[in-house]
mmCIF file of C-alpha atoms in Angstrom:
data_model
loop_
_atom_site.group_PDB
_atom_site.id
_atom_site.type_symbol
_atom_site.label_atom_id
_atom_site.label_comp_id
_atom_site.label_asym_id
_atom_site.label_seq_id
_atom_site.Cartn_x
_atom_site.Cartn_y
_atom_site.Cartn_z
ATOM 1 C CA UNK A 196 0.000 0.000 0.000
ATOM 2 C CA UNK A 197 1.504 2.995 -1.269
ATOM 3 C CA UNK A 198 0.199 6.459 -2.530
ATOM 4 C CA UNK A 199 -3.292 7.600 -2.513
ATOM 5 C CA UNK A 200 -3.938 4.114 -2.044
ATOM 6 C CA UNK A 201 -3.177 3.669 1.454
ATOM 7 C CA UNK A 202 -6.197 3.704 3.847
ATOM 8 C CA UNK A 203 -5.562 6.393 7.112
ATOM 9 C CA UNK A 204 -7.071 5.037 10.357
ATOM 10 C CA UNK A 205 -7.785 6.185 13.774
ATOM 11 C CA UNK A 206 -7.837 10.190 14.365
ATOM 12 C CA UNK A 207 -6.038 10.661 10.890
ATOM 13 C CA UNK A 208 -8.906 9.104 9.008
ATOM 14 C CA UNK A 209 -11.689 11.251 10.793
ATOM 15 C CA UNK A 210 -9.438 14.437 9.819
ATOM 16 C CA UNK A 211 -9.128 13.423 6.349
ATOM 17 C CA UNK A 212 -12.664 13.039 5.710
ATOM 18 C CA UNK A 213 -13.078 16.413 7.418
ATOM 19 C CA UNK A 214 -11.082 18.079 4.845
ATOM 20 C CA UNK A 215 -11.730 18.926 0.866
ATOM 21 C CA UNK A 216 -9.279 16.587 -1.319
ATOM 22 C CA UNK A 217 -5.966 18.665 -2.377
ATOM 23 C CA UNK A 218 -7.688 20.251 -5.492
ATOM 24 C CA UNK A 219 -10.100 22.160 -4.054
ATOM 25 C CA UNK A 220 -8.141 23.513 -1.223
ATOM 26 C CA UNK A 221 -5.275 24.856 -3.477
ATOM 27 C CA UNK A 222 -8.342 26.375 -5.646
ATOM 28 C CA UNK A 223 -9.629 28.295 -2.392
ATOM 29 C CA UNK A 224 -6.566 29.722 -1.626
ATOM 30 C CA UNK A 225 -5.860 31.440 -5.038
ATOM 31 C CA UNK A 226 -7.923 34.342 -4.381
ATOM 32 C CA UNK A 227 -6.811 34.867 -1.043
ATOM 33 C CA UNK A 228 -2.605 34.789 -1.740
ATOM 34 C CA UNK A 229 -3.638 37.670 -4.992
ATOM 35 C CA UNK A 230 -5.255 39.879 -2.625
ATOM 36 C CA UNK A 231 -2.401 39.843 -0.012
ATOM 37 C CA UNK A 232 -0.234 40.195 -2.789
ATOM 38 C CA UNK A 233 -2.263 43.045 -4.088
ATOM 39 C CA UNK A 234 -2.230 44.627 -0.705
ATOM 40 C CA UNK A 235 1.306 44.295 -0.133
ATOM 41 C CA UNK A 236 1.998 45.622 -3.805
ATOM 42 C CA UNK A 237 -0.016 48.637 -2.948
ATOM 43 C CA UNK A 238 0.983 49.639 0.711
ATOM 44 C CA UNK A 239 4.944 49.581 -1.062
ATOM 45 C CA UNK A 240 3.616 51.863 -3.882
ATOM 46 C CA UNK A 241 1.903 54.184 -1.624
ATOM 47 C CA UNK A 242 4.801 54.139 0.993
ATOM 48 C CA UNK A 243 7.497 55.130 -1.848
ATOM 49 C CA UNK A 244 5.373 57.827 -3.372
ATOM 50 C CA UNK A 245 4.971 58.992 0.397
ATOM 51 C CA UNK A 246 8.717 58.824 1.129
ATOM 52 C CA UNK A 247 9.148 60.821 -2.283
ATOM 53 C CA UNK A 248 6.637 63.753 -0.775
ATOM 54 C CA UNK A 249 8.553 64.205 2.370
ATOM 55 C CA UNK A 250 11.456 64.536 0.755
ATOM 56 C CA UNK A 251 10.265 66.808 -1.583
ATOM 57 C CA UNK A 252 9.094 69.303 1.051
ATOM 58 C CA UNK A 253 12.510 68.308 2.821
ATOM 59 C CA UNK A 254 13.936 70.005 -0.315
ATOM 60 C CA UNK A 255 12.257 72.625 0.013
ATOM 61 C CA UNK A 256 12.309 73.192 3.671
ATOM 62 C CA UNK A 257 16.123 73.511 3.375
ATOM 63 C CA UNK A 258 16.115 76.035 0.319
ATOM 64 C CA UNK A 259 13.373 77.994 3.086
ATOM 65 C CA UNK A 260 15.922 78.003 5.499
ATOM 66 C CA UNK A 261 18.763 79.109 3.652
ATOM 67 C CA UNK A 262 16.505 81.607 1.974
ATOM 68 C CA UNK A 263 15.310 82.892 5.914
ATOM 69 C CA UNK A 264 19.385 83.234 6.990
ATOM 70 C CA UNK A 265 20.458 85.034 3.908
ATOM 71 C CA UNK A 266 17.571 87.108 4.431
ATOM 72 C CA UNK A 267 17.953 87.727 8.504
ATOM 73 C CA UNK A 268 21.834 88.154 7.781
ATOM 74 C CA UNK A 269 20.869 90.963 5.251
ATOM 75 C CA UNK A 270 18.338 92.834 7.546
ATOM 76 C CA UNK A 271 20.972 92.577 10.309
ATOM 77 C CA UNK A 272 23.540 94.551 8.249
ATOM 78 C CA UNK A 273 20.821 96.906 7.456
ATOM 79 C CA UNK A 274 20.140 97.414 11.119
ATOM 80 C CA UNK A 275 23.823 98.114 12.037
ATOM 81 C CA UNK A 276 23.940 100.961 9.043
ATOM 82 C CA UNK A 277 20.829 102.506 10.149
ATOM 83 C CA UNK A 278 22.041 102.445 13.776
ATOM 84 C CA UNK A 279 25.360 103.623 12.724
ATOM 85 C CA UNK A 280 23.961 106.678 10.741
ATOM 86 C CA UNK A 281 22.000 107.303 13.903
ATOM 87 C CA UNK A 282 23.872 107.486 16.764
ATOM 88 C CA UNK A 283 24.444 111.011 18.114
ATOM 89 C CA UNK A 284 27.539 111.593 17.464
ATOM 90 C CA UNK A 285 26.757 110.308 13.274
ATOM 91 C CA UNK A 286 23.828 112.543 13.253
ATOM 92 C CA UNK A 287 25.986 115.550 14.815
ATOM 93 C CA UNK A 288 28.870 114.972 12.720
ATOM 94 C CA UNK A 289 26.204 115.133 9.156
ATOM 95 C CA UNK A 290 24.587 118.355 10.413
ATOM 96 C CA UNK A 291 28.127 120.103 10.660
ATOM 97 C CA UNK A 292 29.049 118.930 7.070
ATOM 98 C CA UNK A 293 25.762 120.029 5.709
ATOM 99 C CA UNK A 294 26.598 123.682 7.605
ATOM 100 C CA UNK A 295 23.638 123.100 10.466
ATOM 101 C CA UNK A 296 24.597 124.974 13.217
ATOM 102 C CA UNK A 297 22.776 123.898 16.930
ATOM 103 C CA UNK A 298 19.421 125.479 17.555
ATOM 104 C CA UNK A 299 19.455 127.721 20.608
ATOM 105 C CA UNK A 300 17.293 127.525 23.671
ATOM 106 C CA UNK A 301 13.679 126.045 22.370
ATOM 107 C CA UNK A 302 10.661 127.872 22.499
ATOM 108 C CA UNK A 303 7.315 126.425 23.582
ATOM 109 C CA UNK A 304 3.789 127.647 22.504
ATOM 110 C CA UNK A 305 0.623 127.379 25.486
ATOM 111 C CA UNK A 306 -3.069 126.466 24.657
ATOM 112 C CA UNK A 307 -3.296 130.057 24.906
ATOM 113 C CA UNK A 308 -0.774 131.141 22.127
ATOM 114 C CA UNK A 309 1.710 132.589 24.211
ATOM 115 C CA UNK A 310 4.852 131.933 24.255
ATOM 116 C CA UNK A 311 7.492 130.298 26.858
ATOM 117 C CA UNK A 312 11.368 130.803 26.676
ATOM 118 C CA UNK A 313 13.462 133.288 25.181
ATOM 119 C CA UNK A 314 14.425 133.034 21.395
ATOM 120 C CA UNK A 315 17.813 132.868 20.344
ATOM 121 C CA UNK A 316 19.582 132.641 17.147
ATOM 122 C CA UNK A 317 22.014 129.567 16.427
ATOM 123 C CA UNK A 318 25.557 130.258 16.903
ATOM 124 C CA UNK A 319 27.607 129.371 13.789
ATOM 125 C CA UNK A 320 30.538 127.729 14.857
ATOM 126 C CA UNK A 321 33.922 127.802 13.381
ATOM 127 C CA UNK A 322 34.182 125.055 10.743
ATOM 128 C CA UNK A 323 36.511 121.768 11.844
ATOM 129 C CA UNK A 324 39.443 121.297 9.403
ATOM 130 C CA UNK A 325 38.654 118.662 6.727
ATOM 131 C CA UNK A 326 40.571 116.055 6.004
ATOM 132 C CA UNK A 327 40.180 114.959 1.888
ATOM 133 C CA UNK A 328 38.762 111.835 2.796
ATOM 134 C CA UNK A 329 35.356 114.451 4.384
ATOM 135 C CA UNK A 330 36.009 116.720 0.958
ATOM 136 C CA UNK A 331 35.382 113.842 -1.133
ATOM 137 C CA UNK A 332 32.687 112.421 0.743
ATOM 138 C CA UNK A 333 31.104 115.696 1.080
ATOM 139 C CA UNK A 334 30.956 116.076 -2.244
ATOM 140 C CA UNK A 335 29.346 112.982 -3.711
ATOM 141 C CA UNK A 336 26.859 112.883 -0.671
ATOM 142 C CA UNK A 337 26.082 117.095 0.289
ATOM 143 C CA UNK A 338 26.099 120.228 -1.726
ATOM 144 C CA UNK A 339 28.618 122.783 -0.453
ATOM 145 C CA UNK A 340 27.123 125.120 2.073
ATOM 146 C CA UNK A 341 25.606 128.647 0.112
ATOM 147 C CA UNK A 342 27.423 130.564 2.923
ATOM 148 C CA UNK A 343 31.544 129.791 1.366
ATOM 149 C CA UNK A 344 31.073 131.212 -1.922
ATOM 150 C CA UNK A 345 27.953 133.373 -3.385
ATOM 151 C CA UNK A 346 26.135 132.957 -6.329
ATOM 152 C CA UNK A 347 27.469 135.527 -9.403
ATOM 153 C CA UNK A 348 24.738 138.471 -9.129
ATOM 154 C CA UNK A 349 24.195 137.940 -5.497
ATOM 155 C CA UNK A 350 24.585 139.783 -2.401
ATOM 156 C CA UNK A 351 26.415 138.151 0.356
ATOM 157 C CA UNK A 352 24.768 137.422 3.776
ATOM 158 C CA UNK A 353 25.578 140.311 6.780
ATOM 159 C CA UNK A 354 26.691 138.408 9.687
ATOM 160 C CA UNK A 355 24.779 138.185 12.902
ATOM 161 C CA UNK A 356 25.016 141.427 15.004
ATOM 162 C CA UNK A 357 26.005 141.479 18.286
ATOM 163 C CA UNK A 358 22.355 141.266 20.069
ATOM 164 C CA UNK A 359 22.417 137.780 18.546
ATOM 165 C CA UNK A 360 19.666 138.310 16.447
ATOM 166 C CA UNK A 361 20.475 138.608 12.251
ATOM 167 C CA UNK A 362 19.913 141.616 10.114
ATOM 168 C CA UNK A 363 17.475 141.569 6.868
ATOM 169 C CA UNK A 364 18.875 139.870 4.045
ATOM 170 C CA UNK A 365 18.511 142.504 1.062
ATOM 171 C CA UNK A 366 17.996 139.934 -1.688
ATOM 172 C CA UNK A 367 17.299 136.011 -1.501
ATOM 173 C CA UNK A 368 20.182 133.997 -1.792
ATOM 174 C CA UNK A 369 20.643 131.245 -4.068
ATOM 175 C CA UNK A 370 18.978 128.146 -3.795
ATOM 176 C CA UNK A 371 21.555 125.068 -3.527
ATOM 177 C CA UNK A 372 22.285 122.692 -6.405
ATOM 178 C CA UNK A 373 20.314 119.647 -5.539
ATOM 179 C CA UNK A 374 22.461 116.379 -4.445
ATOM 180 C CA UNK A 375 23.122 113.908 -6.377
ATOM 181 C CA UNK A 376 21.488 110.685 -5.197
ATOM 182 C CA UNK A 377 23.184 108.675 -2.355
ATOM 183 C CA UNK A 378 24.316 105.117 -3.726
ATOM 184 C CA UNK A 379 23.320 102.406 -0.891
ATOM 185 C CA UNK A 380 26.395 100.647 0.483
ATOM 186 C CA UNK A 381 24.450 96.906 0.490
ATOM 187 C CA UNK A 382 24.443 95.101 -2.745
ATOM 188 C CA UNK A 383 21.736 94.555 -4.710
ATOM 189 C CA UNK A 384 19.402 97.642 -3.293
#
């Protein structure tokens, strides 16, 4: 007895009736093993086209934050011009080389129109010594003062009389040349 032939007895026979002959059972489990298959197929597509996404926006998250530093190390050298051009001493500095002189005592108007302090005309002070390195600046950035040399045809400016408060001018003086525009220092502005 050999093969299919041989007869099963006891507990093995009982199981054997139990279950379908060999045929049918492979035949059942065809549909089953294609839709794990399928299942598995699908969950590695959709994992790999969501591993692409992320890095994708990886990509992009990088360029962001290059983008953000280039962007905060630009406004940062901004900030230290602006607070360099105005600091006191920067701001006093300008006013002399644009001839300002410093305002006297200030004046203060009530609610009732009066006035409040005394006036008083700005002293001119003397003018500090240039070096050429303020002559060339000067001249690129600020048109020379209308008090150093007078227009042809014009009359010059008295000087301030001793009560500290000016005489009339007789005729208008000139009006400056305008100045020529100011070139930023940071690159590409």
């Amino acid at each position: 007895m050999s093969g299919p032939a041989r007869q099963l007895r006891g507990r093995a026979a009982r199981l054997g009736r139990l279950l379908p002959p060999a045929g049918a059972r492979s035949a059942a489990r065809t549909p089953f093993v294609l839709l794990v298959v399928v299942l598995l197929g699908g969950g590695l597509i959709s994992l790999l086209l969501l591993n692409s996404a992320l890095n994708e926006g990886s990509f992009k998250l990088s360029e962001l934050r290059r983008q953000t530093t280039e962007l905060t190390d630009e406004q940062q050298a901004l900030q230290h011009d602006v607070d360099g051009l105005s600091a006191p001493d920067a701001l006093s500095r300008r006013a002399t080389e644009l001839g300002m002189v410093p305002g006297g005592s200030p004046l203060f108007l009530n609610p009732d129109g009066t006035v409040k302090g005394v006036p008083a005309a700005g002293a001119a002070q003397p003018a500090p010594a240039l070096s050429p390195e303020m002559v060339q600046g000067a001249a690129v950035t600020a048109p020379a003062p209308a008090t150093e040399t007078p227009a042809p045809g014009a009359q010059p400016v008295p000087a301030p009389t001793p009560s500290g408060t000016p005489p009339r001018a007789t005729a208008p003086a000139a009006p400056p040349a305008p100045a020529p525009a100011k070139t930023s220092p940071t690159p590409g502005r």
